[in-house]
XYZ file of C-alpha atoms in Angstrom:
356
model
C 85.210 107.431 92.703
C 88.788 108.358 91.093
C 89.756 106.137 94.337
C 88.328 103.423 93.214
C 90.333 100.558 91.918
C 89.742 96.668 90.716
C 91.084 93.902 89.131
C 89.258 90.435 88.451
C 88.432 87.688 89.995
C 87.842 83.842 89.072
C 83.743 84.947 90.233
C 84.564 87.597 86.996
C 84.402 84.768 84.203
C 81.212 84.201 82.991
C 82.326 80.328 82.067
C 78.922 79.404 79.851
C 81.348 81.754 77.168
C 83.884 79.380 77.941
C 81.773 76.506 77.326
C 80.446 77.880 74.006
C 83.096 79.274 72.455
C 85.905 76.747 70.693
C 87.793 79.829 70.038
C 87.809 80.487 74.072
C 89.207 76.913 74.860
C 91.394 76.712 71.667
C 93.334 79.772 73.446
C 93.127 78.840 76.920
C 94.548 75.323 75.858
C 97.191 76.815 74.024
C 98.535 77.948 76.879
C 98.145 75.758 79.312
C 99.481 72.735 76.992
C 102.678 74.912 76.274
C 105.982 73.676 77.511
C 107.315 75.988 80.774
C 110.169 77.414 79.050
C 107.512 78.603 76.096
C 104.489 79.776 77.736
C 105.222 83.199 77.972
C 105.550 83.179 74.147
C 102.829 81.127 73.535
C 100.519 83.863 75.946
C 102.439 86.522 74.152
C 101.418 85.490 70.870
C 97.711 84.885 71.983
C 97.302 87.879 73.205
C 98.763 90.095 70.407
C 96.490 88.229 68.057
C 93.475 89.807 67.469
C 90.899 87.169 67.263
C 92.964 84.991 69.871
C 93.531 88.268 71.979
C 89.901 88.975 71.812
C 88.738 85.769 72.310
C 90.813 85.546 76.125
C 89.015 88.227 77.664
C 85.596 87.142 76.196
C 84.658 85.549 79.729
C 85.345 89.312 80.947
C 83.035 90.966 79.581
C 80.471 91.701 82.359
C 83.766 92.710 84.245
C 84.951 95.460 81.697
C 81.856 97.097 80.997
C 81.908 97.668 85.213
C 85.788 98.003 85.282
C 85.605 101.192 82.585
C 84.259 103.442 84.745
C 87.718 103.164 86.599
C 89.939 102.793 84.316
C 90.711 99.562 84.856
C 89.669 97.514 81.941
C 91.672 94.458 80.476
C 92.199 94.433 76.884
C 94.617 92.828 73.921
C 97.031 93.413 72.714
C 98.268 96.344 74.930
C 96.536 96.193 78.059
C 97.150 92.825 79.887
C 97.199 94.590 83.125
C 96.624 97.804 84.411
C 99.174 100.117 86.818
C 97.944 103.281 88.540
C 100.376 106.046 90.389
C 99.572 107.502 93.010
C 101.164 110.483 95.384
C 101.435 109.386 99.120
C 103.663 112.384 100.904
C 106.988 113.754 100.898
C 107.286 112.952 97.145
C 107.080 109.656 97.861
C 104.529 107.791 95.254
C 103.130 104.496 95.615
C 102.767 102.369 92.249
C 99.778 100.267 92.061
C 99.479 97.139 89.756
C 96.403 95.287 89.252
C 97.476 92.217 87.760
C 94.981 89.833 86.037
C 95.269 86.029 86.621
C 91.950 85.189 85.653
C 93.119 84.826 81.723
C 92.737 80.825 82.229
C 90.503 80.904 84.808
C 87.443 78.460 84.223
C 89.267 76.387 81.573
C 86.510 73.909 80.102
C 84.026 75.553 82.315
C 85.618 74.373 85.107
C 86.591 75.423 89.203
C 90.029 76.379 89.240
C 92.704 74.233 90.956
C 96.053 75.722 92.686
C 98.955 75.803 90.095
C 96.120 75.427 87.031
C 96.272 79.598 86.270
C 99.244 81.408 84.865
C 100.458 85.053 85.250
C 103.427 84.897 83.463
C 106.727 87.769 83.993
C 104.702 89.982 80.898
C 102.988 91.034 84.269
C 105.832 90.921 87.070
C 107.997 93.601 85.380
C 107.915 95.855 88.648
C 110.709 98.114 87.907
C 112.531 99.430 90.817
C 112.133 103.108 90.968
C 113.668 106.233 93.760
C 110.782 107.068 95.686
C 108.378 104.546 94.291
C 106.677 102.220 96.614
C 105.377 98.903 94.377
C 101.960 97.721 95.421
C 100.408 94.534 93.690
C 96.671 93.765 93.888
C 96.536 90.325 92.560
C 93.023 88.307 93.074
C 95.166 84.542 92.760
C 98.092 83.974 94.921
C 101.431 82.941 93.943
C 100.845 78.863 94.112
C 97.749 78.802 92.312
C 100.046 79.861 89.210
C 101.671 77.178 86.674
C 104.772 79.728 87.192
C 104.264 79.876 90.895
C 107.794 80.166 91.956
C 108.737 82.587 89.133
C 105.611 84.786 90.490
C 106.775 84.924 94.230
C 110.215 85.463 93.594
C 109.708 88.780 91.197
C 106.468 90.053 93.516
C 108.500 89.271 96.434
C 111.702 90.986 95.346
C 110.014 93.957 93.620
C 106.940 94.615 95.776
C 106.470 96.064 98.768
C 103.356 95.526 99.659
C 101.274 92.962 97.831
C 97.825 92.463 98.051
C 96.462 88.556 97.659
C 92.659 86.888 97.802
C 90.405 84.339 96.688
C 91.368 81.932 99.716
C 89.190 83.714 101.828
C 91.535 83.391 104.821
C 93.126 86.293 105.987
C 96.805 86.119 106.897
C 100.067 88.551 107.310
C 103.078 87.465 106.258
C 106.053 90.541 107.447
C 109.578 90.323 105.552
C 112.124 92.897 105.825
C 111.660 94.419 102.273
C 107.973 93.527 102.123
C 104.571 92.817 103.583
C 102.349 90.376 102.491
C 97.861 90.279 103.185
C 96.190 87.862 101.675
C 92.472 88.488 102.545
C 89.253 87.144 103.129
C 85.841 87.835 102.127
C 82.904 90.218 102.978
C 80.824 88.063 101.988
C 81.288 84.270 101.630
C 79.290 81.712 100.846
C 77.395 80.699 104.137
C 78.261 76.840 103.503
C 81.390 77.227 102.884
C 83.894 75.214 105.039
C 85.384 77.648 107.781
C 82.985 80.558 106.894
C 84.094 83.791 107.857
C 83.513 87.068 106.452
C 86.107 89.371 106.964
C 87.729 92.697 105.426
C 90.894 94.823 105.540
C 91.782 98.387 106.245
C 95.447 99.298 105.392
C 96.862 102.774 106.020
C 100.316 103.594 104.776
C 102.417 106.817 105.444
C 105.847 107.865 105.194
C 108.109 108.384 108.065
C 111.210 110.048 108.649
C 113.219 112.098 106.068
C 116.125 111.224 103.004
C 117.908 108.333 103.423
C 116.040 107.021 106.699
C 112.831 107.777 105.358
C 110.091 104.102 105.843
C 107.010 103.511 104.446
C 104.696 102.447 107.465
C 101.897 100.125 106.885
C 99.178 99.699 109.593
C 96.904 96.807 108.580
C 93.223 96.510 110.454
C 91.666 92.978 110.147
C 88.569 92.881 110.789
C 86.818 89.807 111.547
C 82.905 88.736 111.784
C 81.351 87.292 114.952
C 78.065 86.258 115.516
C 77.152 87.145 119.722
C 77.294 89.886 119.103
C 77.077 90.364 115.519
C 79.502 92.659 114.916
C 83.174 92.756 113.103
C 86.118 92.871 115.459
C 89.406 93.449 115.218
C 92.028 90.366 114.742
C 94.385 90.666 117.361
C 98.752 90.304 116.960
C 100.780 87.823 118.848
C 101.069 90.711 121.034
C 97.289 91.398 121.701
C 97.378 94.534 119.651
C 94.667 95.008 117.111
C 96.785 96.764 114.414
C 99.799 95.263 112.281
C 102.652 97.733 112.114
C 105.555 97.293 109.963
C 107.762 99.443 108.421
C 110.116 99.193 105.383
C 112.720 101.402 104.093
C 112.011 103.150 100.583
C 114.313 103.453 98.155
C 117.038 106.346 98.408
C 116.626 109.082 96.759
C 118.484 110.480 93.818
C 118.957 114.490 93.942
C 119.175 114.663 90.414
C 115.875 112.746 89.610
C 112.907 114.373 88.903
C 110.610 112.193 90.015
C 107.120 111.495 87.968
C 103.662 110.324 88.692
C 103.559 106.818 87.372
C 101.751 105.875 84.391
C 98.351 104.000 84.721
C 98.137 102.223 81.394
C 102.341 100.799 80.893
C 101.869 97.213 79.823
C 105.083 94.890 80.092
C 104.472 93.427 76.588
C 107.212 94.533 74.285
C 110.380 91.963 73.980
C 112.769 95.031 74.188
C 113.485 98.501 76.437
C 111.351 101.359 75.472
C 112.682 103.288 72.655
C 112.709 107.256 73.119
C 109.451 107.429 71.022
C 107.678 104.944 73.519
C 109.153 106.698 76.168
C 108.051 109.970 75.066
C 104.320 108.076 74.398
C 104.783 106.945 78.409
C 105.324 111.001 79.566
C 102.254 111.831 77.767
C 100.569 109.046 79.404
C 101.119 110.741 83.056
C 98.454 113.006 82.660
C 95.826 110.092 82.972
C 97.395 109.287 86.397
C 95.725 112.648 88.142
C 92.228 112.379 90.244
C 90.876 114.964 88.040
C 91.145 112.992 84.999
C 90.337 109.751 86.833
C 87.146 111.791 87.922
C 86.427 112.877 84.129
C 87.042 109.226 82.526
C 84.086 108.425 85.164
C 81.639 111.346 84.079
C 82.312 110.590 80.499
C 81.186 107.076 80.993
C 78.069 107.946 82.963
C 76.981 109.953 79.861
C 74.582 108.195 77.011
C 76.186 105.504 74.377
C 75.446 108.490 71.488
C 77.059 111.387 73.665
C 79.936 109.255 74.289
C 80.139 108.489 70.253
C 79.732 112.239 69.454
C 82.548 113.342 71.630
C 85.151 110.670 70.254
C 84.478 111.648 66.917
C 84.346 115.167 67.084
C 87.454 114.937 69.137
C 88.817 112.553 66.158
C 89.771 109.968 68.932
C 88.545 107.076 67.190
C 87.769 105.869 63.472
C 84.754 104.372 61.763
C 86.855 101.494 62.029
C 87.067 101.000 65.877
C 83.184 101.410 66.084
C 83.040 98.007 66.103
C 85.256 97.409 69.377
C 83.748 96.461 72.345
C 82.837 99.924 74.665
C 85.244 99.437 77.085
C 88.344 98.902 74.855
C 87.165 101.373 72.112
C 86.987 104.454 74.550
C 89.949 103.131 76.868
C 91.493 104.061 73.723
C 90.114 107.025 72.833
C 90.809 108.451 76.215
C 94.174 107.298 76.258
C 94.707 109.368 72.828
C 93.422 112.190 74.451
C 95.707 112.176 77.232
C 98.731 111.075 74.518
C 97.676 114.799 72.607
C 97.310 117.334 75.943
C 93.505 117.451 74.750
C 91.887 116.123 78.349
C 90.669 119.924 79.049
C 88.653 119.090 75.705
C 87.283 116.773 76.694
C 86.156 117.447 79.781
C 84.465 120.612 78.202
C 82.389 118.301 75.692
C 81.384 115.719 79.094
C 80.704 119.207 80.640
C 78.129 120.560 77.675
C 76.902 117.474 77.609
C 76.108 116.571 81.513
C 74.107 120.220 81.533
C 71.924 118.897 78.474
């Protein structure tokens, strides 16, 4: 389960909040009727707010309460996005982003319409790193965004591999510094006009050593047919049923220590990271393990008291943030707990308590 990893999709919203909710549209439409050159402000400022933060990631609800037990909730005004590290080999990491473009998704209760959504750069600041290998798992692609061109230049130019959906066609597109797959669907809906379910495998590895090593991508699609019913493999222009390609990772420095990315970095601030932020980012590291990824999922398969208990006698939350929805009140309070080296804590209270 510490494997596990989502992000949301326009199926995520639950759009009779939309429809309900002034506050909902009033912040959607604030957006969306901003000039280009001031919608990242205008999303800025909506999110930061709390009411107007809050009221954003309303539709999202249903989605959080599942997306907690991965660490992979959405919520204002720190957490626009989420980004995961991840070891591969060699020292090389990979650096996972799970973007969320769903923010105006279902504006007036609506279906979404290509270039209706917006991502904004808040969420394209991949930062180009030695030995880092950018992944982005986006649900939307690039031209159903207001800031479409924006979007595929900085994913393009800062990701390696990037991870697309919601058209439920599945397609490679292989560039010398990346590789794009934009997916289908397991499970479509049967009416739907060129039906086919269909679902990826990717398996990426590191080849060769210093300044010649490549990350190596081997993408299985697998496709549904009916006589017989079974999934097959989609085949290359060359017959073969695996896509190979292989890109060249960044060179590494001798003096660099290299790190395990931070999970929870959000690109909100206007300025670079002060040394107290940065120092707040170190201490963030330790939520990037599988073991703690593995406890954040115990302690939210414990009871809504035992969960309470802990974060107070932990002092990880106040009175105060009992009133926060589950999801962002104990994203928080792990997060503390990873900020003050007191995760072996807490997995000792989750331990007392899963024996109860």
């Amino acid at each position: 389960m510490e494997r596990v990893f989502v992000i949301p999709g326009n199926h995520d919203i639950d759009r009779r909040v939309i429809i309900n909710s002034p506050a909902v549209r009033n912040a959607q439409a604030a957006i969306v009727s901003a000039a280009p050159h001031e919608r990242e402000r205008e999303l800025r400022t909506q999110f930061a707010d709390q009411d107007c933060g809050r009221a954003l990631v309303a539709p999202l609800e249903a989605y959080n309460d599942f997306a907690k037990l991965f660490n992979c909730q959405i919520y204002p005004p720190d957490r626009l996005y989420w980004k995961q590290g991840l070891l591969i080999e060699g020292g090389v990491h990979l650096m996972l982003h799970g973007l969320t473009s769903t923010l105006l998704s279902g504006v007036d209760g609506k279906d979404d319409n290509p270039a209706s959504l917006y991502l904004s750069p808040l969420q394209t600041v991949l930062d180009p790193v030695d030995d880092v290998v950018n992944l982005v798992l986006c649900h939307h692609p690039p031209d159903w965004f207001l800031d479409q061109d924006e979007v595929n230049d900085a994913i393009c130019g800062r990701a390696t591999i990037q991870l697309f959906a919601h058209k439920h066609q599945t397609r490679i597109t292989r560039d010398e510094d990346y590789i794009r797959v934009s997916t289908g669907a397991v499970n479509p809906d049967r009416y739907e006009v060129g039906w086919q379910p269909s679902y990826n495998l990717i398996d990426i590895s590191v080849l060769g050593q210093d300044s010649d090593r490549k990350i190596e991508i081997k993408t299985h699609c697998l496709e549904w047919q009916s006589r017989p019913e079974l999934y097959r493999p989609q085949l290359t222009q060359q017959g073969e049923s695996v896509f190979r390609h292989c890109i060249a990772i960044p060179s590494r420095v001798a003096s660099l220590v290299v790190k395990q990315p931070s999970p929870n970095t959000s690109a909100m601030p206007d300025t670079a990271p002060n040394a107290a932020e940065e120092a707040d980012a170190d201490k963030e590291v330790a939520m990037s393990d599988e073991d703690t990824r593995n406890l954040v999922f115990r302690f939210w398969n414990l009871t809504v008291s035992q969960r309470r208990e802990i974060a107070l006698h932990l002092d990880l939350i106040d009175e105060n943030e009992l009133v926060l929805p589950e999801p962002e009140r104990y994203g928080r309070a792990l997060l503390r707990a990873g900020k003050r080296s007191i995760l072996d804590m807490v997995a000792r209270e989750v331990a007392q308590r899963e024996t109860q």
